[in-house]
RNA sequence: GGGCGAUUAGCUCAGUGGUAGAGCACUUCGUUGACAUCGAAGGGGUCACAAGUUCGAACCUUGUAUCGCCCA
């Protein structure tokens, strides 16, 4: 049956996917023929996820590595699975509930809500798996894992093979707790007022927004005054005045209510007279104004603002450090929604206690300070941004804002000056939740932390020693930088969807960490206990992905065979979130590295380099691309743009180009099929004809290039080499060369060429399979009856031994001659269909042999008829710039002397430039002395060739001038 | 402010010391028996700038400029 003109991807892809699946072709160990294993853990996409271009890119690279190793006979495992994605999933399900008019999360309660989430997961969690299959991903789908598999409520639908994942997570928490690597503490954390949970530093995005800086006066206690003196650089006094206040600048006036002190730099002479004094927070009921001390600390920047900083330890990370150093109490002002607190005792009672603390009459424990609500009654319950407005208004109306003069035009258009509150409009960096997009509030809360400093050293050492290699290398620098400055990792989340923390509390607030409630009760001596309602950060469990998916803590066969895994392919953006934590946790838990290589890539962007986003409308949907162009085109594009460390710009135009490449390959195969040159047995064919020897050598070269490129994770090099080989060598030259041999040559040559052609096409298909699995598997089946599917076909191992240097040289000369004839024809406007004679003189024996050995090919491809040996060129002959002989096209009738002169002069110009450079180098004794011999030799040989060409061209030009 | 990276053809980008490359776009020609999702032939670059190292620099070093990303 004749092949269609193009590959029908939309018909073939699902059929091939089903075929692979029916054969269980991607099972761990499939096509295994050697002992070494090769394992990749998929970066688990969120269960809420839909395939985007980033997944498509990332998984294409993994699949290339996996298919390549599987064909090479490694014991190969690509472990798939999904991440439960705490916040994202909880958010998604809540949205669904709202959209379908079901009871909300709060109305349902924890138990019922979690049932809904599991139900939702069962329904939609498999979406991404199907999408990855459409891309051709050869994961062992029967092993599909889930980071919450085995957790309470898991109905075990589907086929997760890792019911232990939850047990593994709990076991690790308990062990790390017992080793003192996990602790509970009241610390300042990033609080997300939308989701009402703590989040880690990494989940915060600092974004520059337009903000204001207010300047307020904090009056000194009891109306005290001091002389405020400002000096310039030379020490000359520029300002001296009596002040009864200290000036403070802030971008967050609402937090003034929680101030515990004002800090100035110890070297700041301006405030030296009042250090140790008390000043008044200028907000709240007059009769209960709080007094706070003026202290010194290295933190304030003398040149910034007034040089004095208010210290609100419970709502700012820098202030928190200052407060801790100076023993300043931390007063929390807000509730979980980011509104001003409405709990606790009335303001006057709380303010009275705080005043005693400021005066040193009383000290508070952290929780006593936290219990104190210092929000005045009229602000209680107000949203933090509303409270800000109220505070500013109150201070300003009381005349305690710092005033500056401003020019304005009055009714008559006259310029006047007036005093206005000093408010600077300036960009400020504001923290936002990466999921909720609301302003994050630093908040003092009780949370669980991993003492990262204690587990960081083995992780640093693993990379420093080279045990783990991060590619590109710049990733290692980033890795060191972060790990060397690591902060405690807040791992508790006030969510419901996730691994519930295995800690139970008794009525007195003592807590017991254990794998099960029964064990905890036992530890508590039988007391009734209540479990910590919080769940673990999703990244805590995904940090255990490499071992959890292999059945740890059980001593499984898979753990022994596939762990440590080999390569992790993932985005740069989760280097800290996930990669570093996996290394830390695997090192802490099983004392081994999780993988030896990390391949980091950039974000996939649009063709202009912009981030894809729904609002910009530049999102490319990989599934639409697959529909339109086929998965292979998208995959080839992904591989082609995967330069190490490169920016990834995806464009439809590029994809179209590689879709065209699949058509090209298809048609080369179709040509082979038409000439019964298909279905080799895989053995390298024996060849007599130079052209066949040559293409066998070229094939061997490209196999070596592809292997070397993939070995070095240079996917772009592998893709480009294959593209250049298939299109530029096989299609452009070999298929064309083969035509006279297949159609007009003797039976033996024809048979040989059929065998070589069949082998070459098969090799193209094999070598392209990791990148383009569908079209190649289809061709494999179409072109022959095979013992094994292509995905299980052995990867070739031939190499340089197949390269025949003489054949190589001869074919390069033939190609050069053909190109030169074509070029002269085109420039001399010889009609494309016209066959022309060629004249030659001074032909070397080599050139003669090369010409005669390939006469049929040359004549066909250059559209020439006979070659005439001559002693002198006839008038009007255009000379060819080829070595080994003086060829010419006798074009007396058609030649345009002017054009030919211009052509020759241009060629001579180019030659002169090259020759000049080479002569210059060779005449420099230092070059000859210092450069490697082979470079010198190469230059000499090159120069001789160019000089020969130059001689021919000069002679031709001279003849032309005689006409 | 700190860290990392980039700057090469009109565009998008490869190129780790030895003759500046690819794809796309562009121009001209083409119904030659695989392919018009194609073929042939062309035009197009002071490798950001400056100084240095070297026989030799797009590549190494230093500085400058511009842009990007991450972290404060």
PDB file of N, CA and C in Angstrom, chain A residues 379-413:
ATOM      1  N   UNK A 379     -10.759  51.389  66.605  1.00  0.00           N
ATOM      2  CA  UNK A 379     -10.116  50.767  65.433  1.00  0.00           C
ATOM      3  C   UNK A 379     -10.299  49.255  65.405  1.00  0.00           C
ATOM      4  N   UNK A 380     -10.798  48.705  66.479  1.00  0.00           N
ATOM      5  CA  UNK A 380     -10.888  47.240  66.562  1.00  0.00           C
ATOM      6  C   UNK A 380     -11.809  46.695  65.468  1.00  0.00           C
ATOM      7  N   UNK A 381     -11.366  45.634  64.823  1.00  0.00           N
ATOM      8  CA  UNK A 381     -12.182  44.987  63.797  1.00  0.00           C
ATOM      9  C   UNK A 381     -12.030  45.608  62.420  1.00  0.00           C
ATOM     10  N   UNK A 382     -11.346  46.760  62.384  1.00  0.00           N
ATOM     11  CA  UNK A 382     -11.167  47.431  61.093  1.00  0.00           C
ATOM     12  C   UNK A 382     -10.129  46.683  60.249  1.00  0.00           C
ATOM     13  N   UNK A 383     -10.335  46.666  58.946  1.00  0.00           N
ATOM     14  CA  UNK A 383      -9.332  46.118  58.046  1.00  0.00           C
ATOM     15  C   UNK A 383      -8.032  46.918  58.192  1.00  0.00           C
ATOM     16  N   UNK A 384      -6.897  46.252  57.987  1.00  0.00           N
ATOM     17  CA  UNK A 384      -5.611  46.938  58.235  1.00  0.00           C
ATOM     18  C   UNK A 384      -5.427  48.202  57.387  1.00  0.00           C
ATOM     19  N   UNK A 385      -5.979  48.190  56.167  1.00  0.00           N
ATOM     20  CA  UNK A 385      -5.787  49.368  55.312  1.00  0.00           C
ATOM     21  C   UNK A 385      -6.730  50.508  55.706  1.00  0.00           C
ATOM     22  N   UNK A 386      -7.902  50.139  56.226  1.00  0.00           N
ATOM     23  CA  UNK A 386      -8.816  51.152  56.777  1.00  0.00           C
ATOM     24  C   UNK A 386      -8.192  51.766  58.025  1.00  0.00           C
ATOM     25  N   UNK A 387      -7.628  50.906  58.842  1.00  0.00           N
ATOM     26  CA  UNK A 387      -6.997  51.375  60.082  1.00  0.00           C
ATOM     27  C   UNK A 387      -5.875  52.351  59.760  1.00  0.00           C
ATOM     28  N   UNK A 388      -5.162  52.077  58.672  1.00  0.00           N
ATOM     29  CA  UNK A 388      -4.063  52.966  58.290  1.00  0.00           C
ATOM     30  C   UNK A 388      -4.591  54.383  58.049  1.00  0.00           C
ATOM     31  N   UNK A 389      -5.674  54.461  57.280  1.00  0.00           N
ATOM     32  CA  UNK A 389      -6.267  55.775  56.975  1.00  0.00           C
ATOM     33  C   UNK A 389      -6.663  56.495  58.250  1.00  0.00           C
ATOM     34  N   UNK A 390      -7.314  55.739  59.153  1.00  0.00           N
ATOM     35  CA  UNK A 390      -7.799  56.341  60.397  1.00  0.00           C
ATOM     36  C   UNK A 390      -6.646  56.880  61.226  1.00  0.00           C
ATOM     37  N   UNK A 391      -5.570  56.111  61.297  1.00  0.00           N
ATOM     38  CA  UNK A 391      -4.420  56.517  62.103  1.00  0.00           C
ATOM     39  C   UNK A 391      -3.800  57.791  61.521  1.00  0.00           C
ATOM     40  N   UNK A 392      -3.630  57.816  60.220  1.00  0.00           N
ATOM     41  CA  UNK A 392      -3.030  58.988  59.578  1.00  0.00           C
ATOM     42  C   UNK A 392      -3.891  60.223  59.838  1.00  0.00           C
ATOM     43  N   UNK A 393      -5.165  60.043  59.699  1.00  0.00           N
ATOM     44  CA  UNK A 393      -6.098  61.154  59.892  1.00  0.00           C
ATOM     45  C   UNK A 393      -6.014  61.707  61.315  1.00  0.00           C
ATOM     46  N   UNK A 394      -6.000  60.781  62.248  1.00  0.00           N
ATOM     47  CA  UNK A 394      -5.973  61.188  63.651  1.00  0.00           C
ATOM     48  C   UNK A 394      -4.701  61.965  63.977  1.00  0.00           C
ATOM     49  N   UNK A 395      -3.575  61.447  63.533  1.00  0.00           N
ATOM     50  CA  UNK A 395      -2.303  62.092  63.854  1.00  0.00           C
ATOM     51  C   UNK A 395      -2.241  63.476  63.208  1.00  0.00           C
ATOM     52  N   UNK A 396      -2.668  63.529  61.955  1.00  0.00           N
ATOM     53  CA  UNK A 396      -2.592  64.789  61.228  1.00  0.00           C
ATOM     54  C   UNK A 396      -3.483  65.836  61.874  1.00  0.00           C
ATOM     55  N   UNK A 397      -4.688  65.407  62.250  1.00  0.00           N
ATOM     56  CA  UNK A 397      -5.621  66.385  62.826  1.00  0.00           C
ATOM     57  C   UNK A 397      -5.113  66.880  64.174  1.00  0.00           C
ATOM     58  N   UNK A 398      -4.299  66.102  64.802  1.00  0.00           N
ATOM     59  CA  UNK A 398      -3.774  66.502  66.099  1.00  0.00           C
ATOM     60  C   UNK A 398      -2.526  67.362  65.954  1.00  0.00           C
ATOM     61  N   UNK A 399      -2.089  67.544  64.706  1.00  0.00           N
ATOM     62  CA  UNK A 399      -0.920  68.387  64.463  1.00  0.00           C
ATOM     63  C   UNK A 399       0.394  67.694  64.709  1.00  0.00           C
ATOM     64  N   UNK A 400       0.377  66.403  64.683  1.00  0.00           N
ATOM     65  CA  UNK A 400       1.621  65.691  64.957  1.00  0.00           C
ATOM     66  C   UNK A 400       2.270  65.101  63.707  1.00  0.00           C
ATOM     67  N   UNK A 401       1.720  65.481  62.557  1.00  0.00           N
ATOM     68  CA  UNK A 401       2.409  65.109  61.331  1.00  0.00           C
ATOM     69  C   UNK A 401       3.519  66.121  61.098  1.00  0.00           C
ATOM     70  N   UNK A 402       4.641  65.671  60.545  1.00  0.00           N
ATOM     71  CA  UNK A 402       5.698  66.603  60.178  1.00  0.00           C
ATOM     72  C   UNK A 402       5.169  67.393  58.977  1.00  0.00           C
ATOM     73  N   UNK A 403       5.329  68.733  59.013  1.00  0.00           N
ATOM     74  CA  UNK A 403       4.769  69.560  57.939  1.00  0.00           C
ATOM     75  C   UNK A 403       5.895  70.097  57.058  1.00  0.00           C
ATOM     76  N   UNK A 404       5.571  70.276  55.801  1.00  0.00           N
ATOM     77  CA  UNK A 404       6.503  70.933  54.886  1.00  0.00           C
ATOM     78  C   UNK A 404       5.734  71.990  54.119  1.00  0.00           C
ATOM     79  N   UNK A 405       6.467  72.957  53.591  1.00  0.00           N
ATOM     80  CA  UNK A 405       5.759  73.987  52.839  1.00  0.00           C
ATOM     81  C   UNK A 405       5.631  73.563  51.389  1.00  0.00           C
ATOM     82  N   UNK A 406       4.522  73.972  50.803  1.00  0.00           N
ATOM     83  CA  UNK A 406       4.223  73.568  49.442  1.00  0.00           C
ATOM     84  C   UNK A 406       3.745  74.814  48.701  1.00  0.00           C
ATOM     85  N   UNK A 407       4.134  74.948  47.447  1.00  0.00           N
ATOM     86  CA  UNK A 407       3.645  76.088  46.662  1.00  0.00           C
ATOM     87  C   UNK A 407       2.341  75.716  46.002  1.00  0.00           C
ATOM     88  N   UNK A 408       1.443  76.678  45.915  1.00  0.00           N
ATOM     89  CA  UNK A 408       0.187  76.402  45.194  1.00  0.00           C
ATOM     90  C   UNK A 408      -0.317  77.703  44.591  1.00  0.00           C
ATOM     91  N   UNK A 409      -1.210  77.607  43.641  1.00  0.00           N
ATOM     92  CA  UNK A 409      -1.790  78.802  43.026  1.00  0.00           C
ATOM     93  C   UNK A 409      -3.155  79.080  43.657  1.00  0.00           C
ATOM     94  N   UNK A 410      -3.311  80.292  44.164  1.00  0.00           N
ATOM     95  CA  UNK A 410      -4.608  80.627  44.771  1.00  0.00           C
ATOM     96  C   UNK A 410      -5.616  81.000  43.692  1.00  0.00           C
ATOM     97  N   UNK A 411      -6.799  81.422  44.144  1.00  0.00           N
ATOM     98  CA  UNK A 411      -7.885  81.716  43.189  1.00  0.00           C
ATOM     99  C   UNK A 411      -7.489  82.743  42.127  1.00  0.00           C
ATOM    100  N   UNK A 412      -6.611  83.671  42.525  1.00  0.00           N
ATOM    101  CA  UNK A 412      -6.216  84.711  41.583  1.00  0.00           C
ATOM    102  C   UNK A 412      -5.030  84.280  40.721  1.00  0.00           C
ATOM    103  N   UNK A 413      -4.638  83.014  40.891  1.00  0.00           N
ATOM    104  CA  UNK A 413      -3.510  82.548  40.096  1.00  0.00           C
ATOM    105  C   UNK A 413      -2.171  82.937  40.681  1.00  0.00           C
TER     106      UNK A 413
END
